[in-house]
Amino acid sequence: MSDSSSVTFHVQPGGVLSGQLRVPGDKSISHRAIMLGAIAEGCTEISGFLEGEDSLATLKAFQAMGVEITGPTQGRVRVQGVGLHGLKAPAGPLDLGNSGTSMRLLAGLLAGQAFASELIGDGSLMRRPMRRVTEPLARMGAAIATGEAGTAPLRISGGRPLRAIDYALPVASAQVKSCLLLAGLYAEGRTCVQEPAPTRDHTERMLRGMGYAVDSGDGRACVSGGGRLQGSVIDVPADISSAAFFLVGASISVGSDLLLRHVGINPTRTGVLEILRLMGADIEVRDRREVGGEPVADLRVRGAPLQGIDIPPEQVPLAIDEFPALFVAAACAEGRTRLTGAAELRVKESDRIQVMADGLRALGVDARPTADGMVIQGGGLNGGRVDSQGDHRIAMAFAMAALRAAGPITIADCANVATSFPGFVELAATAGLAIDAS
Ligand code: S3P
């Protein structure tokens, strides 16, 4: 993985975003395409795959378990599925880099294998909470050891028969839901997960697309163990979480007019559109279509005056990765924006409440962090120096902030942008952001 301290972004103030672009493939869908393709029968052909470090970590983990995977070549990947019971013991620990999705979903999938495995990651991932998956997996009969703080390394014994559970998620988390559904494929009986609020449903959609029955509705998703998955063709749409930086960048810069092509608009992911619209953003959803079981559209966004709002709590899980960008929108809006009910932001790739508040304050914004959110007094930003603390989304959010800043913004510790958005600097520069990296 990258030495995340070695890349610094330098962004000149002002400018507009214009033209047409397609941001890289959806990270959540790319991970799942490799995982489900690997345990399916037959071949899975993926296009639009995210060639970022996180999804590549998942790809390499399955290669290390004996799955033949070719690519990625220009977003195309071919996975030769080995069936539910065809994975082989890896020769050593599986290093998942910065990727929480890889670790939590793999924990569920590997709990059902006949062999032992160990999951590790970078400094950030080794600090993130894993009991949220190991506890329910233990109830299913899995044996997984964590570090003392409930963190990785995860040592999974394997070879234990799993039994189904009916589990109410204590926090709204698609990673935990997906982890348990994957373990449920290997369990005796019917595994059900109840979520306190809707979260992304890519696992359920892709399982169905591969011929596996998933019963879902009313915040519940259930699978029965012992079925089979059929290899398939998966067209990964552009990631709305990556598009979010451009949606915010164009919204805060008067005169911007940008078309983002082929963006995934799964309703469990569109909180950023709802929140920006409530703030007054001018976003048009064009040419809605369905691609491989996922809704997709082109998004046209133009600069518009934004107002501060109280963010509706029900939108929080639907925009959970977009708050770094949304905080920048709030700093550029007129009036106060208040976020509550988002304590999960403290356990992402960084503590996104604290790190964003520190960065905004360094740019002269009145940003007050709270236990579960933030209160931001809008009105604009100064230039200055901020530290992304190795968090890809924070680095990209502050890069866009320069469009409205009074002076240049320098952002430290940006190498991890490559985990989710390879080519960000070049693409943003093409659209009009005056950015370079050193
Ligand atoms: C993801 C779920 C979310 C999100 C993450 C990707 C997924 O995490 O923040 O970037 O692909 O399932 P949580 O489930 O922890 O909310």
GROMACS .gro file of C-alpha atoms and ligand atoms in nm:
model
  454
    1MET     CA    1   0.000   0.000   0.000
    2SER     CA    2   0.104   0.361  -0.045
    3ASP     CA    3   0.313   0.564   0.191
    4SER     CA    4   0.017   0.791   0.259
    5SER     CA    5   0.229   1.078   0.389
    6SER     CA    6   0.406   1.126   0.060
    7VAL     CA    7   0.147   1.301  -0.155
    8THR     CA    8   0.042   1.664  -0.108
    9PHE     CA    9  -0.230   1.839  -0.310
   10HIS     CA   10  -0.189   2.206  -0.404
   11VAL     CA   11  -0.507   2.372  -0.524
   12GLN     CA   12  -0.536   2.728  -0.652
   13PRO     CA   13  -0.852   2.918  -0.559
   14GLY     CA   14  -1.147   2.992  -0.786
   15GLY     CA   15  -1.253   2.857  -1.124
   16VAL     CA   16  -1.551   2.653  -1.237
   17LEU     CA   17  -1.614   2.289  -1.329
   18SER     CA   18  -1.745   2.216  -1.675
   19GLY     CA   19  -1.767   1.951  -1.947
   20GLN     CA   20  -1.857   1.582  -1.922
   21LEU     CA   21  -1.683   1.312  -1.728
   22ARG     CA   22  -1.720   0.962  -1.591
   23VAL     CA   23  -1.578   0.899  -1.244
   24PRO     CA   24  -1.435   0.552  -1.165
   25GLY     CA   25  -1.644   0.246  -1.086
   26ASP     CA   26  -1.845   0.195  -0.770
   27LYS     CA   27  -1.626   0.064  -0.490
   28SER     CA   28  -1.898  -0.127  -0.305
   29ILE     CA   29  -2.016  -0.303  -0.620
   30SER     CA   30  -1.658  -0.377  -0.735
   31HIS     CA   31  -1.577  -0.555  -0.407
   32ARG     CA   32  -1.893  -0.760  -0.422
   33ALA     CA   33  -1.843  -0.853  -0.790
   34ILE     CA   34  -1.509  -1.014  -0.704
   35MET     CA   35  -1.634  -1.186  -0.389
   36LEU     CA   36  -1.954  -1.328  -0.534
   37GLY     CA   37  -1.790  -1.402  -0.869
   38ALA     CA   38  -1.524  -1.606  -0.686
   39ILE     CA   39  -1.775  -1.827  -0.503
   40ALA     CA   40  -2.009  -1.862  -0.800
   41GLU     CA   41  -2.007  -2.145  -1.048
   42GLY     CA   42  -1.874  -2.050  -1.389
   43CYS     CA   43  -1.728  -1.729  -1.513
   44THR     CA   44  -1.814  -1.373  -1.409
   45GLU     CA   45  -1.729  -1.093  -1.653
   46ILE     CA   46  -1.699  -0.753  -1.488
   47SER     CA   47  -1.673  -0.418  -1.669
   48GLY     CA   48  -1.633  -0.075  -1.512
   49PHE     CA   49  -1.440  -0.232  -1.221
   50LEU     CA   50  -1.278   0.020  -0.987
   51GLU     CA   51  -0.901  -0.011  -1.029
   52GLY     CA   52  -0.840   0.143  -0.688
   53GLU     CA   53  -0.630   0.001  -0.407
   54ASP     CA   54  -0.931  -0.110  -0.199
   55SER     CA   55  -1.101  -0.323  -0.463
   56LEU     CA   56  -0.762  -0.449  -0.583
   57ALA     CA   57  -0.696  -0.567  -0.226
   58THR     CA   58  -1.012  -0.778  -0.249
   59LEU     CA   59  -0.908  -0.909  -0.591
   60LYS     CA   60  -0.563  -1.011  -0.462
   61ALA     CA   61  -0.712  -1.179  -0.155
   62PHE     CA   62  -0.916  -1.410  -0.379
   63GLN     CA   63  -0.618  -1.479  -0.603
   64ALA     CA   64  -0.433  -1.578  -0.285
   65MET     CA   65  -0.717  -1.825  -0.220
   66GLY     CA   66  -0.665  -1.993  -0.555
   67VAL     CA   67  -0.921  -1.810  -0.770
   68GLU     CA   68  -0.814  -1.742  -1.127
   69ILE     CA   69  -0.878  -1.375  -1.195
   70THR     CA   70  -0.760  -1.191  -1.504
   71GLY     CA   71  -0.739  -0.812  -1.531
   72PRO     CA   72  -0.819  -0.547  -1.454
   73THR     CA   73  -0.758  -0.419  -1.803
   74GLN     CA   74  -0.942  -0.091  -1.861
   75GLY     CA   75  -1.196  -0.190  -1.600
   76ARG     CA   76  -1.250  -0.541  -1.734
   77VAL     CA   77  -1.204  -0.835  -1.498
   78ARG     CA   78  -1.276  -1.203  -1.552
   79VAL     CA   79  -1.332  -1.419  -1.245
   80GLN     CA   80  -1.332  -1.795  -1.283
   81GLY     CA   81  -1.567  -1.894  -1.000
   82VAL     CA   82  -1.473  -2.193  -0.783
   83GLY     CA   83  -1.814  -2.249  -0.625
   84LEU     CA   84  -1.915  -2.202  -0.263
   85HIS     CA   85  -1.667  -2.462  -0.138
   86GLY     CA   86  -1.379  -2.423  -0.382
   87LEU     CA   87  -1.161  -2.160  -0.210
   88LYS     CA   88  -0.817  -2.275  -0.094
   89ALA     CA   89  -0.626  -2.183   0.221
   90PRO     CA   90  -0.409  -1.875   0.158
   91ALA     CA   91  -0.036  -1.914   0.219
   92GLY     CA   92  -0.023  -1.621   0.462
   93PRO     CA   93  -0.229  -1.336   0.612
   94LEU     CA   94  -0.458  -1.152   0.371
   95ASP     CA   95  -0.358  -0.784   0.368
   96LEU     CA   96  -0.661  -0.567   0.296
   97GLY     CA   97  -0.484  -0.234   0.310
   98ASN     CA   98  -0.719   0.053   0.396
   99SER     CA   99  -1.038  -0.135   0.310
  100GLY     CA  100  -1.300  -0.185   0.582
  101THR     CA  101  -1.543  -0.335   0.330
  102SER     CA  102  -1.293  -0.605   0.231
  103MET     CA  103  -1.222  -0.698   0.591
  104ARG     CA  104  -1.578  -0.703   0.722
  105LEU     CA  105  -1.732  -0.886   0.427
  106LEU     CA  106  -1.446  -1.135   0.409
  107ALA     CA  107  -1.482  -1.209   0.781
  108GLY     CA  108  -1.831  -1.344   0.709
  109LEU     CA  109  -1.732  -1.534   0.400
  110LEU     CA  110  -1.422  -1.688   0.557
  111ALA     CA  111  -1.606  -1.790   0.875
  112GLY     CA  112  -1.779  -2.049   0.657
  113GLN     CA  113  -1.464  -2.204   0.509
  114ALA     CA  114  -1.296  -2.528   0.604
  115PHE     CA  115  -0.955  -2.356   0.643
  116ALA     CA  116  -0.809  -2.100   0.885
  117SER     CA  117  -0.726  -1.746   0.773
  118GLU     CA  118  -0.593  -1.419   0.908
  119LEU     CA  119  -0.697  -1.067   0.802
  120ILE     CA  120  -0.473  -0.764   0.844
  121GLY     CA  121  -0.458  -0.410   0.704
  122ASP     CA  122  -0.288  -0.071   0.724
  123GLY     CA  123  -0.265   0.147   1.036
  124SER     CA  124  -0.614   0.292   0.988
  125LEU     CA  125  -0.786  -0.042   0.924
  126MET     CA  126  -0.609  -0.206   1.222
  127ARG     CA  127  -0.771   0.057   1.448
  128ARG     CA  128  -1.129   0.017   1.321
  129PRO     CA  129  -1.397  -0.169   1.522
  130MET     CA  130  -1.445  -0.532   1.421
  131ARG     CA  131  -1.657  -0.665   1.710
  132ARG     CA  132  -1.962  -0.551   1.517
  133VAL     CA  133  -1.893  -0.847   1.287
  134THR     CA  134  -1.710  -1.093   1.511
  135GLU     CA  135  -1.982  -1.094   1.780
  136PRO     CA  136  -2.274  -1.196   1.556
  137LEU     CA  137  -2.047  -1.438   1.367
  138ALA     CA  138  -1.955  -1.601   1.700
  139ARG     CA  139  -2.328  -1.645   1.765
  140MET     CA  140  -2.344  -1.832   1.436
  141GLY     CA  141  -2.073  -2.067   1.564
  142ALA     CA  142  -1.763  -1.904   1.411
  143ALA     CA  143  -1.437  -1.884   1.604
  144ILE     CA  144  -1.264  -1.550   1.536
  145ALA     CA  145  -0.997  -1.395   1.756
  146THR     CA  146  -0.944  -1.017   1.750
  147GLY     CA  147  -0.689  -0.791   1.914
  148GLU     CA  148  -0.774  -0.675   2.266
  149ALA     CA  149  -0.953  -0.363   2.148
  150GLY     CA  150  -1.176  -0.570   1.918
  151THR     CA  151  -0.961  -0.476   1.621
  152ALA     CA  152  -0.769  -0.666   1.351
  153PRO     CA  153  -0.578  -0.890   1.308
  154LEU     CA  154  -0.877  -1.120   1.275
  155ARG     CA  155  -0.779  -1.483   1.314
  156ILE     CA  156  -1.055  -1.702   1.177
  157SER     CA  157  -1.034  -2.068   1.276
  158GLY     CA  158  -1.251  -2.206   0.996
  159GLY     CA  159  -1.381  -2.560   0.992
  160ARG     CA  160  -1.676  -2.475   1.220
  161PRO     CA  161  -2.029  -2.551   1.112
  162LEU     CA  162  -2.232  -2.228   1.107
  163ARG     CA  163  -2.595  -2.202   1.216
  164ALA     CA  164  -2.833  -1.933   1.100
  165ILE     CA  165  -2.924  -1.638   1.321
  166ASP     CA  166  -3.189  -1.372   1.325
  167TYR     CA  167  -2.996  -1.058   1.405
  168ALA     CA  168  -3.103  -0.698   1.469
  169LEU     CA  169  -2.816  -0.469   1.370
  170PRO     CA  170  -2.733  -0.226   1.652
  171VAL     CA  171  -2.603   0.028   1.395
  172ALA     CA  172  -2.715   0.082   1.037
  173SER     CA  173  -2.426  -0.083   0.851
  174ALA     CA  174  -2.426  -0.242   0.507
  175GLN     CA  175  -2.089  -0.397   0.584
  176VAL     CA  176  -2.223  -0.585   0.885
  177LYS     CA  177  -2.544  -0.682   0.702
  178SER     CA  178  -2.342  -0.812   0.406
  179CYS     CA  179  -2.096  -0.995   0.630
  180LEU     CA  180  -2.380  -1.187   0.793
  181LEU     CA  181  -2.557  -1.262   0.466
  182LEU     CA  182  -2.232  -1.402   0.325
  183ALA     CA  183  -2.186  -1.618   0.636
  184GLY     CA  184  -2.553  -1.714   0.594
  185LEU     CA  185  -2.473  -1.874   0.257
  186TYR     CA  186  -2.270  -2.130   0.454
  187ALA     CA  187  -2.504  -2.167   0.752
  188GLU     CA  188  -2.762  -2.429   0.829
  189GLY     CA  189  -3.104  -2.264   0.816
  190ARG     CA  190  -3.229  -1.917   0.732
  191THR     CA  191  -3.019  -1.616   0.834
  192CYS     CA  192  -3.206  -1.288   0.873
  193VAL     CA  193  -3.066  -0.941   0.934
  194GLN     CA  194  -3.288  -0.658   1.051
  195GLU     CA  195  -3.155  -0.305   0.997
  196PRO     CA  196  -3.253   0.001   1.200
  197ALA     CA  197  -3.253   0.216   0.883
  198PRO     CA  198  -3.207   0.131   0.514
  199THR     CA  199  -2.844   0.082   0.403
  200ARG     CA  200  -2.694   0.003   0.064
  201ASP     CA  201  -2.839  -0.317  -0.078
  202HIS     CA  202  -2.581  -0.413  -0.342
  203THR     CA  203  -2.518  -0.753  -0.183
  204GLU     CA  204  -2.885  -0.846  -0.196
  205ARG     CA  205  -2.918  -0.726  -0.557
  206MET     CA  206  -2.606  -0.907  -0.677
  207LEU     CA  207  -2.694  -1.231  -0.498
  208ARG     CA  208  -3.030  -1.226  -0.676
  209GLY     CA  209  -2.860  -1.142  -1.005
  210MET     CA  210  -2.653  -1.457  -0.959
  211GLY     CA  211  -2.957  -1.669  -0.898
  212TYR     CA  212  -2.951  -1.686  -0.517
  213ALA     CA  213  -3.284  -1.626  -0.343
  214VAL     CA  214  -3.286  -1.332  -0.102
  215ASP     CA  215  -3.601  -1.242   0.084
  216SER     CA  216  -3.607  -0.874   0.168
  217GLY     CA  217  -3.848  -0.601   0.272
  218ASP     CA  218  -3.940  -0.397   0.581
  219GLY     CA  219  -3.575  -0.351   0.671
  220ARG     CA  220  -3.510  -0.726   0.674
  221ALA     CA  221  -3.295  -0.939   0.447
  222CYS     CA  222  -3.284  -1.318   0.470
  223VAL     CA  223  -3.093  -1.596   0.295
  224SER     CA  224  -3.096  -1.972   0.343
  225GLY     CA  225  -2.770  -2.162   0.341
  226GLY     CA  226  -2.670  -2.427   0.095
  227GLY     CA  227  -2.769  -2.272  -0.238
  228ARG     CA  228  -2.555  -2.202  -0.543
  229LEU     CA  229  -2.447  -1.887  -0.724
  230GLN     CA  230  -2.425  -1.866  -1.100
  231GLY     CA  231  -2.148  -1.660  -1.263
  232SER     CA  232  -2.279  -1.355  -1.442
  233VAL     CA  233  -2.205  -1.035  -1.634
  234ILE     CA  234  -2.166  -0.726  -1.414
  235ASP     CA  235  -2.149  -0.369  -1.545
  236VAL     CA  236  -2.027  -0.155  -1.254
  237PRO     CA  237  -2.167   0.200  -1.270
  238ALA     CA  238  -1.964   0.510  -1.178
  239ASP     CA  239  -1.946   0.559  -0.801
  240ILE     CA  240  -2.189   0.820  -0.668
  241SER     CA  241  -1.954   0.857  -0.370
  242SER     CA  242  -1.679   0.972  -0.610
  243ALA     CA  243  -1.926   1.179  -0.813
  244ALA     CA  244  -2.016   1.356  -0.486
  245PHE     CA  245  -1.695   1.562  -0.491
  246PHE     CA  246  -1.787   1.697  -0.833
  247LEU     CA  247  -2.151   1.752  -0.736
  248VAL     CA  248  -2.033   1.967  -0.446
  249GLY     CA  249  -1.752   2.135  -0.640
  250ALA     CA  250  -1.985   2.239  -0.923
  251SER     CA  251  -2.260   2.344  -0.680
  252ILE     CA  252  -2.034   2.582  -0.484
  253SER     CA  253  -1.880   2.752  -0.790
  254VAL     CA  254  -2.115   2.987  -0.974
  255GLY     CA  255  -2.091   2.934  -1.350
  256SER     CA  256  -2.013   2.562  -1.326
  257ASP     CA  257  -2.202   2.327  -1.557
  258LEU     CA  258  -2.093   1.965  -1.544
  259LEU     CA  259  -2.233   1.635  -1.670
  260LEU     CA  260  -2.140   1.322  -1.473
  261ARG     CA  261  -2.204   1.015  -1.684
  262HIS     CA  262  -2.336   0.668  -1.593
  263VAL     CA  263  -2.359   0.726  -1.217
  264GLY     CA  264  -2.514   0.460  -0.994
  265ILE     CA  265  -2.829   0.604  -0.835
  266ASN     CA  266  -2.938   0.310  -0.622
  267PRO     CA  267  -3.191   0.468  -0.379
  268THR     CA  268  -2.985   0.343  -0.083
  269ARG     CA  269  -2.699   0.567  -0.203
  270THR     CA  270  -2.867   0.891  -0.313
  271GLY     CA  271  -2.873   1.079   0.017
  272VAL     CA  272  -2.615   1.321  -0.125
  273LEU     CA  273  -2.858   1.424  -0.400
  274GLU     CA  274  -3.144   1.476  -0.154
  275ILE     CA  275  -2.929   1.674   0.091
  276LEU     CA  276  -2.773   1.896  -0.176
  277ARG     CA  277  -3.116   1.964  -0.327
  278LEU     CA  278  -3.252   2.061   0.015
  279MET     CA  279  -2.963   2.308   0.031
  280GLY     CA  280  -3.069   2.456  -0.303
  281ALA     CA  281  -2.837   2.272  -0.544
  282ASP     CA  282  -2.928   2.253  -0.913
  283ILE     CA  283  -2.896   1.884  -1.003
  284GLU     CA  284  -3.082   1.721  -1.288
  285VAL     CA  285  -3.111   1.343  -1.316
  286ARG     CA  286  -3.113   1.250  -1.684
  287ASP     CA  287  -3.175   0.933  -1.879
  288ARG     CA  288  -3.250   0.700  -1.588
  289ARG     CA  289  -3.188   0.339  -1.683
  290GLU     CA  290  -3.124   0.003  -1.521
  291VAL     CA  291  -2.792  -0.174  -1.575
  292GLY     CA  292  -2.746  -0.524  -1.438
  293GLY     CA  293  -2.996  -0.477  -1.156
  294GLU     CA  294  -2.867  -0.132  -1.050
  295PRO     CA  295  -3.027   0.203  -1.144
  296VAL     CA  296  -2.798   0.440  -1.335
  297ALA     CA  297  -2.832   0.796  -1.471
  298ASP     CA  298  -2.636   1.097  -1.597
  299LEU     CA  299  -2.626   1.386  -1.352
  300ARG     CA  300  -2.611   1.746  -1.468
  301VAL     CA  301  -2.505   1.990  -1.197
  302ARG     CA  302  -2.479   2.366  -1.215
  303GLY     CA  303  -2.352   2.621  -0.967
  304ALA     CA  304  -2.626   2.756  -0.738
  305PRO     CA  305  -2.655   2.953  -0.416
  306LEU     CA  306  -2.673   2.706  -0.124
  307GLN     CA  307  -2.850   2.750   0.210
  308GLY     CA  308  -2.766   2.584   0.540
  309ILE     CA  309  -3.012   2.317   0.660
  310ASP     CA  310  -3.076   2.067   0.939
  311ILE     CA  311  -2.981   1.743   0.767
  312PRO     CA  312  -3.273   1.496   0.794
  313PRO     CA  313  -3.151   1.205   1.013
  314GLU     CA  314  -3.307   0.945   0.782
  315GLN     CA  315  -3.072   1.061   0.505
  316VAL     CA  316  -2.759   0.990   0.712
  317PRO     CA  317  -2.707   0.620   0.625
  318LEU     CA  318  -2.793   0.699   0.262
  319ALA     CA  319  -2.510   0.955   0.242
  320ILE     CA  320  -2.271   0.810   0.498
  321ASP     CA  321  -1.956   0.844   0.284
  322GLU     CA  322  -2.048   1.185   0.145
  323PHE     CA  323  -2.024   1.398   0.460
  324PRO     CA  324  -1.669   1.523   0.401
  325ALA     CA  325  -1.793   1.674   0.073
  326LEU     CA  326  -2.124   1.786   0.226
  327PHE     CA  327  -1.941   1.967   0.508
  328VAL     CA  328  -1.760   2.169   0.242
  329ALA     CA  329  -2.095   2.250   0.079
  330ALA     CA  330  -2.221   2.362   0.421
  331ALA     CA  331  -1.917   2.588   0.471
  332CYS     CA  332  -2.001   2.759   0.141
  333ALA     CA  333  -2.376   2.788   0.211
  334GLU     CA  334  -2.554   3.080   0.364
  335GLY     CA  335  -2.654   3.015   0.725
  336ARG     CA  336  -2.610   2.723   0.958
  337THR     CA  337  -2.602   2.352   0.875
  338ARG     CA  338  -2.650   2.098   1.149
  339LEU     CA  339  -2.579   1.725   1.128
  340THR     CA  340  -2.687   1.483   1.402
  341GLY     CA  341  -2.715   1.105   1.425
  342ALA     CA  342  -2.386   1.042   1.245
  343ALA     CA  343  -2.159   0.902   1.518
  344GLU     CA  344  -2.049   0.635   1.267
  345LEU     CA  345  -1.840   0.903   1.097
  346ARG     CA  346  -1.599   0.879   1.391
  347VAL     CA  347  -1.501   0.522   1.296
  348LYS     CA  348  -1.446   0.554   0.922
  349GLU     CA  349  -1.102   0.565   0.756
  350SER     CA  350  -1.040   0.852   1.000
  351ASP     CA  351  -1.254   1.024   1.262
  352ARG     CA  352  -1.431   1.225   0.992
  353ILE     CA  353  -1.606   1.456   1.239
  354GLN     CA  354  -1.285   1.565   1.409
  355VAL     CA  355  -1.059   1.569   1.104
  356MET     CA  356  -1.309   1.768   0.895
  357ALA     CA  357  -1.376   2.013   1.181
  358ASP     CA  358  -1.000   2.067   1.225
  359GLY     CA  359  -0.954   2.125   0.852
  360LEU     CA  360  -1.251   2.361   0.820
  361ARG     CA  361  -1.133   2.562   1.120
  362ALA     CA  362  -0.786   2.588   0.966
  363LEU     CA  363  -0.964   2.753   0.670
  364GLY     CA  364  -1.141   2.999   0.900
  365VAL     CA  365  -1.480   2.825   0.911
  366ASP     CA  366  -1.686   2.819   1.233
  367ALA     CA  367  -1.724   2.439   1.253
  368ARG     CA  368  -1.821   2.284   1.586
  369PRO     CA  369  -1.791   1.907   1.616
  370THR     CA  370  -2.042   1.724   1.837
  371ALA     CA  371  -2.049   1.363   1.956
  372ASP     CA  372  -2.260   1.257   1.657
  373GLY     CA  373  -2.226   1.531   1.400
  374MET     CA  374  -2.127   1.890   1.338
  375VAL     CA  375  -2.265   2.243   1.335
  376ILE     CA  376  -2.123   2.458   1.056
  377GLN     CA  377  -2.179   2.829   1.009
  378GLY     CA  378  -2.159   2.888   0.636
  379GLY     CA  379  -2.023   3.191   0.460
  380GLY     CA  380  -1.707   3.087   0.277
  381LEU     CA  381  -1.352   2.971   0.331
  382ASN     CA  382  -1.001   3.113   0.347
  383GLY     CA  383  -0.703   2.944   0.191
  384GLY     CA  384  -0.465   2.752   0.414
  385ARG     CA  385  -0.309   2.418   0.492
  386VAL     CA  386  -0.510   2.115   0.606
  387ASP     CA  387  -0.420   1.755   0.689
  388SER     CA  388  -0.639   1.476   0.546
  389GLN     CA  389  -0.493   1.230   0.800
  390GLY     CA  390  -0.463   0.976   0.520
  391ASP     CA  391  -0.839   0.980   0.455
  392HIS     CA  392  -0.912   0.973   0.080
  393ARG     CA  393  -1.253   1.137   0.101
  394ILE     CA  394  -1.128   1.421   0.321
  395ALA     CA  395  -0.844   1.494   0.079
  396MET     CA  396  -1.084   1.517  -0.217
  397ALA     CA  397  -1.342   1.724  -0.025
  398PHE     CA  398  -1.084   1.989   0.063
  399ALA     CA  399  -0.953   1.992  -0.293
  400MET     CA  400  -1.302   2.095  -0.411
  401ALA     CA  401  -1.324   2.357  -0.135
  402ALA     CA  402  -1.060   2.560  -0.323
  403LEU     CA  403  -1.320   2.646  -0.589
  404ARG     CA  404  -1.471   2.886  -0.335
  405ALA     CA  405  -1.171   2.964  -0.113
  406ALA     CA  406  -1.014   3.309  -0.084
  407GLY     CA  407  -0.662   3.165  -0.122
  408PRO     CA  408  -0.476   2.846  -0.220
  409ILE     CA  409  -0.538   2.527  -0.021
  410THR     CA  410  -0.262   2.277   0.051
  411ILE     CA  411  -0.371   1.929   0.161
  412ALA     CA  412  -0.126   1.689   0.325
  413ASP     CA  413  -0.131   1.309   0.331
  414CYS     CA  414  -0.327   1.242   0.012
  415ALA     CA  415  -0.182   0.916  -0.128
  416ASN     CA  416  -0.486   0.719  -0.013
  417VAL     CA  417  -0.700   0.895  -0.272
  418ALA     CA  418  -0.580   0.602  -0.484
  419THR     CA  419  -0.785   0.364  -0.267
  420SER     CA  420  -1.114   0.482  -0.419
  421PHE     CA  421  -1.037   0.733  -0.695
  422PRO     CA  422  -0.729   0.662  -0.908
  423GLY     CA  423  -0.671   0.953  -1.147
  424PHE     CA  424  -0.859   1.206  -0.932
  425VAL     CA  425  -0.606   1.485  -0.982
  426GLU     CA  426  -0.603   1.447  -1.360
  427LEU     CA  427  -0.981   1.418  -1.393
  428ALA     CA  428  -1.048   1.713  -1.162
  429ALA     CA  429  -0.794   1.920  -1.355
  430THR     CA  430  -0.967   1.832  -1.683
  431ALA     CA  431  -1.295   1.958  -1.538
  432GLY     CA  432  -1.134   2.288  -1.436
  433LEU     CA  433  -0.991   2.250  -1.085
  434ALA     CA  434  -0.647   2.413  -1.060
  435ILE     CA  435  -0.488   2.119  -0.877
  436ASP     CA  436  -0.151   1.950  -0.879
  437ALA     CA  437   0.010   1.691  -0.659
  438SER     CA  438   0.366   1.657  -0.531
  439S3P     C1  439  -1.989   0.006   0.256
  439S3P     C2  440  -2.068   0.040   0.363
  439S3P     C3  441  -2.049   0.162   0.444
  439S3P     C4  442  -1.958   0.262   0.374
  439S3P     C5  443  -1.838   0.197   0.312
  439S3P     C6  444  -1.879   0.093   0.211
  439S3P     C7  445  -2.017  -0.117   0.182
  439S3P     O1  446  -1.989   0.126   0.566
  439S3P     O2  447  -1.916   0.362   0.465
  439S3P     O3  448  -1.756   0.294   0.250
  439S3P     O4  449  -1.965  -0.134   0.069
  439S3P     O5  450  -2.093  -0.201   0.234
  439S3P     P1  451  -2.076   0.084   0.696
  439S3P     O6  452  -2.146  -0.042   0.665
  439S3P     O7  453  -1.975   0.068   0.806
  439S3P     O8  454  -2.168   0.200   0.720
   0.00000   0.00000   0.00000
